[in-house]
XYZ file of C-alpha atoms in Angstrom:
549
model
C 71.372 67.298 123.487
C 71.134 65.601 127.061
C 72.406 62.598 125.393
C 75.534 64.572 125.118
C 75.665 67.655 127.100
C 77.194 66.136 130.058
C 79.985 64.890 128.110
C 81.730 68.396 127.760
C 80.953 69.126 130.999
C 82.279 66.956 133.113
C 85.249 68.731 134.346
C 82.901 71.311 135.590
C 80.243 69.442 136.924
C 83.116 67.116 138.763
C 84.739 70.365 140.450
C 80.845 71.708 141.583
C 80.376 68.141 143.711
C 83.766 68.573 145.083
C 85.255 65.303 143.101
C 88.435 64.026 141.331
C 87.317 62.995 138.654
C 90.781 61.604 137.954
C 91.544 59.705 141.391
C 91.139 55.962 140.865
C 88.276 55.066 142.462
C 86.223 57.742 140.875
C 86.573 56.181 137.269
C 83.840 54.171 137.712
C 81.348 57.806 138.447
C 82.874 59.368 135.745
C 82.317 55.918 133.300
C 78.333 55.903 134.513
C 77.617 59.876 134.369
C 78.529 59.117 130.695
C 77.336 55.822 130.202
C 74.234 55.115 132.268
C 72.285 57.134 129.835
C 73.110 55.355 127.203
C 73.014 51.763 128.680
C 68.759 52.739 129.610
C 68.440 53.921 126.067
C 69.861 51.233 124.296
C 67.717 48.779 126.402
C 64.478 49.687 126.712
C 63.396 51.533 123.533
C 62.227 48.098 121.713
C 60.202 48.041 125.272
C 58.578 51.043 125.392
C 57.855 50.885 121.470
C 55.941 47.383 121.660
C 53.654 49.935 124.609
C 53.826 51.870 122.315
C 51.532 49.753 119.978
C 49.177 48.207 122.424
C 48.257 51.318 124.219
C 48.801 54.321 121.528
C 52.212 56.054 120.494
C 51.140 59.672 121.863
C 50.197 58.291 125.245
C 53.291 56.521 125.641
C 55.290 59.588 124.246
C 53.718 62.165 126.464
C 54.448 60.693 129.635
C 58.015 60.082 128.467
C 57.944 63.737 128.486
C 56.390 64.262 131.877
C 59.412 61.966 133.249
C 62.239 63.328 131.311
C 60.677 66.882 133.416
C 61.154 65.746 136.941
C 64.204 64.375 136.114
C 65.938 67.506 134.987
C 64.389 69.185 137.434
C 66.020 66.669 140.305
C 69.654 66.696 138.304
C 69.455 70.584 138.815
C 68.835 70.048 142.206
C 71.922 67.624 143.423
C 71.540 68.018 147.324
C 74.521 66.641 148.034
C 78.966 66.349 147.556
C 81.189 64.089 146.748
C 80.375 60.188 145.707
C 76.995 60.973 146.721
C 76.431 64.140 144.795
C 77.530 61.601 141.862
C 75.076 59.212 142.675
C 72.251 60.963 142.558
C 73.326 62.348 139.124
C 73.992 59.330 138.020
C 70.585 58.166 139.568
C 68.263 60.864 137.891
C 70.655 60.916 134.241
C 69.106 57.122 134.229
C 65.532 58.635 135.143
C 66.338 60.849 132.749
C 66.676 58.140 129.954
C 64.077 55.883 131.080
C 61.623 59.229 130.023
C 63.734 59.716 126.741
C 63.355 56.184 126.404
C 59.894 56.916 125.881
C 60.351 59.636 123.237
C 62.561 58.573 120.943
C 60.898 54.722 121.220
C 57.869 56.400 119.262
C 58.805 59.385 117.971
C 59.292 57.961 114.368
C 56.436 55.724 114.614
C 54.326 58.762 114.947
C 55.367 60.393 112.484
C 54.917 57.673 110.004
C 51.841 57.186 111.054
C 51.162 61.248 110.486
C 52.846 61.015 106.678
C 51.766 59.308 103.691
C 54.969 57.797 102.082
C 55.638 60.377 99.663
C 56.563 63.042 102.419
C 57.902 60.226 104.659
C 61.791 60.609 104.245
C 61.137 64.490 104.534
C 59.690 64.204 107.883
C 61.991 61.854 108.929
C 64.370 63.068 107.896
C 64.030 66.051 109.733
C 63.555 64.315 112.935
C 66.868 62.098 112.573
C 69.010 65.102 111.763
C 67.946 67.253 113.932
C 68.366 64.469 116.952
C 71.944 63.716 115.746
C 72.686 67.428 115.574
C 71.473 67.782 119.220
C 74.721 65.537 119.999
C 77.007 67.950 118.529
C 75.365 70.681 119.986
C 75.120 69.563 123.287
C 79.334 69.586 123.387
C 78.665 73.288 122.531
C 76.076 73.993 125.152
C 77.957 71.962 127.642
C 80.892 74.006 127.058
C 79.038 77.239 127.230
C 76.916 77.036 129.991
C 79.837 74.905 132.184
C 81.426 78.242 132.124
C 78.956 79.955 133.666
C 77.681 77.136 136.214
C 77.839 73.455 136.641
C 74.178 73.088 137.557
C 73.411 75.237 134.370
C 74.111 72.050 132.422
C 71.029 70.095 133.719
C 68.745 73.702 133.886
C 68.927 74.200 130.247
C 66.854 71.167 129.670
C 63.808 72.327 132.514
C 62.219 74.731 130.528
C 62.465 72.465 127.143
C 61.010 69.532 128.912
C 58.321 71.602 130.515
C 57.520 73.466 127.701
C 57.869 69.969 125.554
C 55.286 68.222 127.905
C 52.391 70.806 127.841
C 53.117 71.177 124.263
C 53.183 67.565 123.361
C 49.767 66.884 125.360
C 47.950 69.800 123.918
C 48.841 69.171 120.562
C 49.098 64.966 119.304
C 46.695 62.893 119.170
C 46.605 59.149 117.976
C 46.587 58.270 114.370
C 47.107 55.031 115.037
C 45.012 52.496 116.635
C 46.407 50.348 119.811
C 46.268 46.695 119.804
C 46.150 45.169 123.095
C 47.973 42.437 123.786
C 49.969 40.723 126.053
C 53.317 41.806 127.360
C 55.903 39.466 126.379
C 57.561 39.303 130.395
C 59.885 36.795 129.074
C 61.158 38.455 126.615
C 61.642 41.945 128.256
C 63.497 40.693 131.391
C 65.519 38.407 129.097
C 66.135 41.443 126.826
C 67.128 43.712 129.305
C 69.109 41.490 131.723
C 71.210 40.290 128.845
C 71.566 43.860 127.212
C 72.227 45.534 130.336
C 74.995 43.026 131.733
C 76.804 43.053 128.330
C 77.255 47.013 127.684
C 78.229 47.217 132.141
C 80.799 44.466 131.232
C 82.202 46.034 128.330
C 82.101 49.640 130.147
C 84.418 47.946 133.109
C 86.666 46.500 130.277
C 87.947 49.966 129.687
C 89.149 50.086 132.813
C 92.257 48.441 134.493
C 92.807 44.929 135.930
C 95.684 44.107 138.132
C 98.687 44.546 135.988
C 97.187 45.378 132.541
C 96.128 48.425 131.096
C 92.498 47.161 130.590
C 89.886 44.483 131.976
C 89.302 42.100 129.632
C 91.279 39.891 131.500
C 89.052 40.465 134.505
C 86.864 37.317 135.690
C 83.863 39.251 135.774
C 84.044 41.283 133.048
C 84.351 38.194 131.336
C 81.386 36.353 132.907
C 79.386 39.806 132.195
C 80.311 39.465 128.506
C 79.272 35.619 128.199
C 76.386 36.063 130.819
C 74.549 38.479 129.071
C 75.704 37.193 125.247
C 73.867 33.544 126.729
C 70.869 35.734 127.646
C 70.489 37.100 124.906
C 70.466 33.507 123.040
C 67.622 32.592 125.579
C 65.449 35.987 124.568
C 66.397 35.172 120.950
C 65.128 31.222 121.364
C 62.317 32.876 123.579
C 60.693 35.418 120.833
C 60.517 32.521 118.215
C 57.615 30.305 120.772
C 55.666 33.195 122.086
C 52.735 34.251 120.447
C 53.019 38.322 120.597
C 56.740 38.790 120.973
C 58.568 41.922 122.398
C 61.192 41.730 119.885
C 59.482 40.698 116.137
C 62.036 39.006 114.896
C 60.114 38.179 111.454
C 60.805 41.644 110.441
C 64.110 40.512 109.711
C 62.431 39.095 107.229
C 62.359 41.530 105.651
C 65.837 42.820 103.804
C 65.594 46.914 104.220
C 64.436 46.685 107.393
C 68.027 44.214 108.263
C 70.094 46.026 106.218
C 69.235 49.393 107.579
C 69.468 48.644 110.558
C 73.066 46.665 110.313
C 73.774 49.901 108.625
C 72.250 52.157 111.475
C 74.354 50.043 113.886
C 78.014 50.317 112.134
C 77.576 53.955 111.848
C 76.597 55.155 115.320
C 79.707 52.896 117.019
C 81.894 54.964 114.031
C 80.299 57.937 114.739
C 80.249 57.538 118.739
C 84.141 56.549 118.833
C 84.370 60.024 116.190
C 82.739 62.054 118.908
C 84.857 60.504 121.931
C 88.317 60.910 119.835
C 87.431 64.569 118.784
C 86.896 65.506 122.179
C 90.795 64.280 123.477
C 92.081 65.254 120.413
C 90.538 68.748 120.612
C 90.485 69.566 124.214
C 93.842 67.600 125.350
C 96.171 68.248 122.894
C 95.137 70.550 119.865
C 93.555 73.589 121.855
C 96.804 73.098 124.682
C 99.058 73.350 121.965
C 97.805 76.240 120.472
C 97.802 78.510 124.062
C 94.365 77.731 125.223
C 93.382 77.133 128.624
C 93.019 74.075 129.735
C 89.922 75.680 131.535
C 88.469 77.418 128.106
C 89.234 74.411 126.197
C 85.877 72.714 126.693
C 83.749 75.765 125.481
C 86.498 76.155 122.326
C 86.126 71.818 121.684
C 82.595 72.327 120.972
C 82.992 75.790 118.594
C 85.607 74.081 116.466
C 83.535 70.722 115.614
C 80.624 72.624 114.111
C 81.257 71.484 110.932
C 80.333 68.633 111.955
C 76.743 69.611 112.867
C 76.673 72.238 110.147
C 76.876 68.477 107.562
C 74.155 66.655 109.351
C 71.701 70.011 108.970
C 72.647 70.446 105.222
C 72.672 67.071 104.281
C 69.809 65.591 106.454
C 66.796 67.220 105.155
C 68.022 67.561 101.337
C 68.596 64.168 101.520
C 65.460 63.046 102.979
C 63.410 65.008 100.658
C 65.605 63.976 97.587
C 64.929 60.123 98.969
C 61.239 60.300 98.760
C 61.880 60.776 95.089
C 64.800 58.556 93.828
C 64.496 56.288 97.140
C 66.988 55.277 99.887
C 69.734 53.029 98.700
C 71.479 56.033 96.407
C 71.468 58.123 99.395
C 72.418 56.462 102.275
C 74.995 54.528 99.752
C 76.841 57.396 98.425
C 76.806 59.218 102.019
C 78.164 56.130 103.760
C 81.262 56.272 101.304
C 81.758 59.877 101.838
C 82.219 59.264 105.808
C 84.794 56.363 105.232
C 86.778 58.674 102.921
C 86.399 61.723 105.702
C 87.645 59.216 108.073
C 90.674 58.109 106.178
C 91.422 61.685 106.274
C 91.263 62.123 109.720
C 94.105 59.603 110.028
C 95.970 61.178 108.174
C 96.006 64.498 109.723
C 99.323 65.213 111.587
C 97.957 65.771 115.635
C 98.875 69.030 115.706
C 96.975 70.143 112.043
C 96.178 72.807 110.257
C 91.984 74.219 111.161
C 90.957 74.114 107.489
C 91.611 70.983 106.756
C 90.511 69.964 109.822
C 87.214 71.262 109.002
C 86.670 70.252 105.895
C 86.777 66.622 106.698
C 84.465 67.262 109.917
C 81.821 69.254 107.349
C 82.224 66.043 104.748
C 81.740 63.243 107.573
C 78.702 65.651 108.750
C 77.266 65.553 105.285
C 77.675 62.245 104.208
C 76.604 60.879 107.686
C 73.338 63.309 107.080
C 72.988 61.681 104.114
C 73.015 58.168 105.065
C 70.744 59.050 108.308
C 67.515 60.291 106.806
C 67.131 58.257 103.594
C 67.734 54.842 106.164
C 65.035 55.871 108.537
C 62.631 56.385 106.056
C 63.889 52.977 104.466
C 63.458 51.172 107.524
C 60.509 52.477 108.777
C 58.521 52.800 105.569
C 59.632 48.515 105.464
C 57.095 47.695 108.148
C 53.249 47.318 108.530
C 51.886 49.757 110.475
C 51.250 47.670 113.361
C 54.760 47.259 113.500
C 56.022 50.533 113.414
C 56.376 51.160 117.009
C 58.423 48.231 118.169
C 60.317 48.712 114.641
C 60.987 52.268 115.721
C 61.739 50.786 119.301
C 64.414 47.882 117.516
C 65.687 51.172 115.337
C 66.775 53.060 118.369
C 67.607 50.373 120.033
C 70.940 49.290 117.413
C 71.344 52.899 117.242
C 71.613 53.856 120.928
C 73.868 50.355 121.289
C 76.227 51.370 119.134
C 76.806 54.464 120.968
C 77.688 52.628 123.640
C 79.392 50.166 122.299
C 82.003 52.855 120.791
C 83.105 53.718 123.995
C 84.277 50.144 125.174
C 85.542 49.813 121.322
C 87.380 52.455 121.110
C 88.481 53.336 124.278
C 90.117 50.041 124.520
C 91.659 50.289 121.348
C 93.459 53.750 122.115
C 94.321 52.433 125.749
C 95.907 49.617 124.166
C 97.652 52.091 121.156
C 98.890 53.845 124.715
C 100.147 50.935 126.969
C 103.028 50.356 124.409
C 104.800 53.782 123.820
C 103.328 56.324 126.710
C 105.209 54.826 129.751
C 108.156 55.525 128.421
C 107.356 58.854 126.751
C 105.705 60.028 129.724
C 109.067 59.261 131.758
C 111.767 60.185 129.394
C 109.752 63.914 129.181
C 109.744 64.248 132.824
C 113.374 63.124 134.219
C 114.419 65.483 130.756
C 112.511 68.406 133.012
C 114.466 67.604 136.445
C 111.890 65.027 137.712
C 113.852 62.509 139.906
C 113.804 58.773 137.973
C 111.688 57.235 140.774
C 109.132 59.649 140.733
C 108.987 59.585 136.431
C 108.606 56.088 136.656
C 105.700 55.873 139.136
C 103.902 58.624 137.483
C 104.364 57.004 133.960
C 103.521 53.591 135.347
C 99.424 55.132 135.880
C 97.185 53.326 134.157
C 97.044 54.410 130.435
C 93.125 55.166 131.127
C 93.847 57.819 133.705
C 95.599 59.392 130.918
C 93.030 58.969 128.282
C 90.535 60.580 130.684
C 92.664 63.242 131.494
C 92.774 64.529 127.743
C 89.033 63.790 127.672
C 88.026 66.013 130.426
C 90.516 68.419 128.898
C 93.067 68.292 132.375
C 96.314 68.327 132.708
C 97.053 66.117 135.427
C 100.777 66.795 135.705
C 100.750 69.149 138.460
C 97.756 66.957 140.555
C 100.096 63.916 139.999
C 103.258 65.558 140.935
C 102.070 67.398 144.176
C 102.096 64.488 146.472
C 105.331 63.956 146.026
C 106.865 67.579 146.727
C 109.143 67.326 143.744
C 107.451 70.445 142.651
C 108.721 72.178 145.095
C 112.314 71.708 144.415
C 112.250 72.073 141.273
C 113.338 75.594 139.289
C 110.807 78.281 138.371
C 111.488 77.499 134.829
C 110.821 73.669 135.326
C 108.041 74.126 137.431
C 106.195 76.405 134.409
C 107.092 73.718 131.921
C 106.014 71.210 133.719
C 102.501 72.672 134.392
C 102.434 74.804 131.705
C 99.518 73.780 128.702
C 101.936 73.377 125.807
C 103.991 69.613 128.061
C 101.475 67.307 128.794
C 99.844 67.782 124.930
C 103.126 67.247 123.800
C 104.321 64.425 125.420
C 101.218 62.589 125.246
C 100.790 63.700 121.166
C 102.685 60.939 119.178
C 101.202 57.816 120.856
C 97.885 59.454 120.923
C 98.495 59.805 117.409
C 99.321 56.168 117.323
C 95.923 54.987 119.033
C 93.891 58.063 116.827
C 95.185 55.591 113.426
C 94.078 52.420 114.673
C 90.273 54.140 116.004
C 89.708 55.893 112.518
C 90.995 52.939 110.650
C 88.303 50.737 112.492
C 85.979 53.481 112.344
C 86.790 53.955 108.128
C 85.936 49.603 107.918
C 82.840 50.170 109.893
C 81.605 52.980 107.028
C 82.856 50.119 104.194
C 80.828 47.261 105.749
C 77.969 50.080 106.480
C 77.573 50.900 102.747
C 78.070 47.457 101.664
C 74.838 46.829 103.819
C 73.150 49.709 102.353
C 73.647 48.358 98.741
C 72.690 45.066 100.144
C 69.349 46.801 100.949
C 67.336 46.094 97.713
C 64.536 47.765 96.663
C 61.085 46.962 98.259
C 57.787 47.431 99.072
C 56.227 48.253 103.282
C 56.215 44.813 104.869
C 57.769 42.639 102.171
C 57.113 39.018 103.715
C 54.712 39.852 106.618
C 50.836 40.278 106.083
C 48.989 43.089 107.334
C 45.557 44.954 107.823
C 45.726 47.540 105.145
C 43.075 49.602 106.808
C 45.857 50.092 109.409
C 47.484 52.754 107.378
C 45.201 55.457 107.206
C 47.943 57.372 105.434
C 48.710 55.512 102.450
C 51.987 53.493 102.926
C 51.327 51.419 99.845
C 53.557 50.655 96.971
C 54.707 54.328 96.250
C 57.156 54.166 98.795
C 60.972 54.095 96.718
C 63.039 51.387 97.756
């Protein structure tokens, strides 16, 4: 939920601190309260799950709990206004992760360590879904409790994390047994320069360079994106000559445990870019559109995607348990195919659609994306020896949490780019037809196409804040001026090349769930740790030969 509960709230949380979340300067806040979550997540899970093996899974866990703690605690605590107030949330959200880091790093490798293989998927199972749901429903507690309070957004997670902490150290104890070892320094700083430099370049490639409507073009975004690709050849070169590597790259070896995880990868940058592009298309033009508030429309964003969630907790856990039995491949096969044809759907739509239908595709992309999530965990965890299974959970999260992040530069850029060729003029033509003077129309309409796509994000409507300055408001008619700031004109005008930009994203997105399930196939059926030796007394819980492929 934390991953995600900031996303909805943003508005909100941006008005508390006394910022504009839409001026210029304050993209880059509004880019890291979102993504500097994700970037820790994505870089040092394979970290904290090789600690995770040398000096026991619960220990490791528990204290990822104690962190995440003080960290909500400080978020709920911001001191301070302004840029700074945004700092130090965007300070403790990465605090924040570092402690998640350390939960999700080792929560699977616990609990295969805790199931023999013929319960495996079922456990998992349960775990994956109900993480992925938390996503969903954090845009529904982010909407709810932004109404009542900004700070309300980082309290809901004090008493969990608490709670979660004494819990956690009270209750699990190791089942596995550490192997010390050295830690690969190499290979971490390597790992996480080069991971960390290319998701910050790719986040400031979103946003606009001199005369065009994104970065790419921008020196260092570009040196960011070869920098850290040529670090991460050095880390690759570097885990083949050391003797205990961070990152074991011999487990690619072995073909579930590669094919999942290409799999795992595709899915969460299809399913992140799904979660971005339901938010605009809910809260900026849908809910306007059909008389909601620009105000209520976060709260009503997060209601109307249930469906969603409602799929991943039917699916997830029928699948799982169905997977122990028949095995992975079916599963995770069939559900992959059922989110490309969801997504094809989606494109489909008209912008301004009809609920039902609209549900019914986000309840099948929920289902078939439950039932590609549990049955590949279990595959690609139940592919390792056990000494493996923390950095393997580690490498898991790791393409997982990436891809996440990765769907914002992907998409993003792909509907600013849909934008840059038809809003301009759209956006002018609709405001000289309302009595806005040329020169004005024209510097409005010439904003950067990203201000825009923000501005439907966060569920604004930024026609009034951009026209104020300019005191053509107030010479305008009554009837103008209600137009003009009424809900029902910026959705509008901003609806067709949305729609334009919402094709090409679920188009991608539909490939991605093609090339997925082609992986899936691709998967094979096998036995734990096909093509790397281990101890067998390792696995005090049986992962032998039963396990289905």
């Amino acid at each position: 939920m934390d991953a995600s509960i900031v996303i909805i709230s943003l508005p909100a949380i941006f008005r508390g601190i006394g910022l504009d979340p839409l001026a210029p300067g304050n993209i880059g806040y509004l880019l890291w309260m979102i993504l500097g979550y994700l970037l820790v997540s994505a870089v040092l899970v394979v970290v904290l799950g090789r600690l995770g093996d040398m000096f026991g899974r619960v220990k490791i866990y528990n204290r990822g709990f104690l962190v995440f703690a003080v960290a909500s605690v400080a978020l709920s605590l911001d001191p301070f206004h302004g840029g700074h107030g945004a700092l130090w949330l965007i300070v403790w959200r990465i605090v924040q992760a570092f402690g998640g880091s350390m939960l999700t790093a080792n929560s699977a490798a616990i609990l295969t360590d805790a199931f023999p293989s013929r319960q495996r998927g079922t456990a998992l199972g349960i775990n994956q879904i109900t993480a992925l749901a938390g996503q969903f429903l954090g845009l529904l507690a982010g909407g709810l409790l932004a109404a009542i309070d900004w700070r309300a957004v980082f309290w809901v997670s004090v008493p969990i994390s608490v709670v979660g902490t004494v819990w956690s150290y009270l209750s699990l104890r190791e089942t596995s047994i550490g192997r010390r070892g050295r830690i690969d320094w190499v290979g971490n700083i390597t790992f996480a320069a080069g991971a960390g430099i290319l998701l910050a370049a790719i986040t400031y490639g979103i946003q606009p360079y001199g005369g065009s409507a994104t970065g790419w073009g921008n020196p260092k975004v570009l040196g960011g994106l070869f920098g850290g690709v040529l670090l991460l050849v050095v880390f690759c070169v570097t885990e083949t000559r050391v003797k205990e590597p961070m990152f074991e790259l011999a487990l690619f070896k072995v073909r579930a445990f590669a094919a999942g995880n290409l799999a795992a990868l595709l899915t969460a940058i299809a399913r992140g870019g799904l979660q971005f592009m339901l938010i605009i298309w809910l809260q900026g033009i849908w809910l306007p559109l059909h008389g909601y508030r620009f105000e209520d429309t976060p709260l009503w964003a997060g209601i109307f995607m249930l469906p969603l969630t409602c799929g991943f907790l039917i699916a997830g856990p029928i699948s799982g348990f169905l997977s122990d039995r028949f095995g992975a491949r079916l599963f995770s096969t069939a559900g992959l195919i059922v989110v490309a044809c969801s997504f094809i759907g989606l494109l489909l739509l008209p912008v301004d659609f009809d609920y039902p239908l609209f549900a019914l595709l986000l309840l099948l992309n929920g289902l078939g994306q439950g039932m590609f999530s549990a049955p590949n965990t279990s595959s690609i965890m139940g592919s390792v020896p056990p000494r493996y299974r923390g950095v393997a959970s580690g490498m898991r999260s790791t393409f997982q949490n990436s891809g996440t992040a990765l769907s914002i530069g992907v998409f993003f850029s792909l509907m600013v780019s849909g934008l840059a060729t038809s809003l301009p003029g759209t956006l002018s033509r609709g405001l000289q037809a309302h009595g806005v003077p040329a020169g004005t129309a024209h510097q409005v309409a010439s904003l950067p196409p990203v201000s825009t796509l923000f501005a439907t994000f966060l569920g604004n409507n930024p026609i009034e804040h951009l026209l104020t300055p300019s005191g053509v408001l107030a010479h305008l008619s009554a009837a103008q001026h209600r137009t003009l700031t009424g809900a029902g004109f910026f959705s509008r005008l901003v609806a067709g090349p949305f729609h334009h930009g919402l094709v090409i994203v679920f188009g991608v997105a539909a490939g991605m769930a093609v090339v997925s399930a082609v992986a899936s196939v691709l998967r094979g059926k096998h036995r734990p740790g096909d093509g790397l030796a281990d101890d067998p007394a390792d696995d005090p819980k049986g992962s032998g030969a039963d396990t289905p492929g």
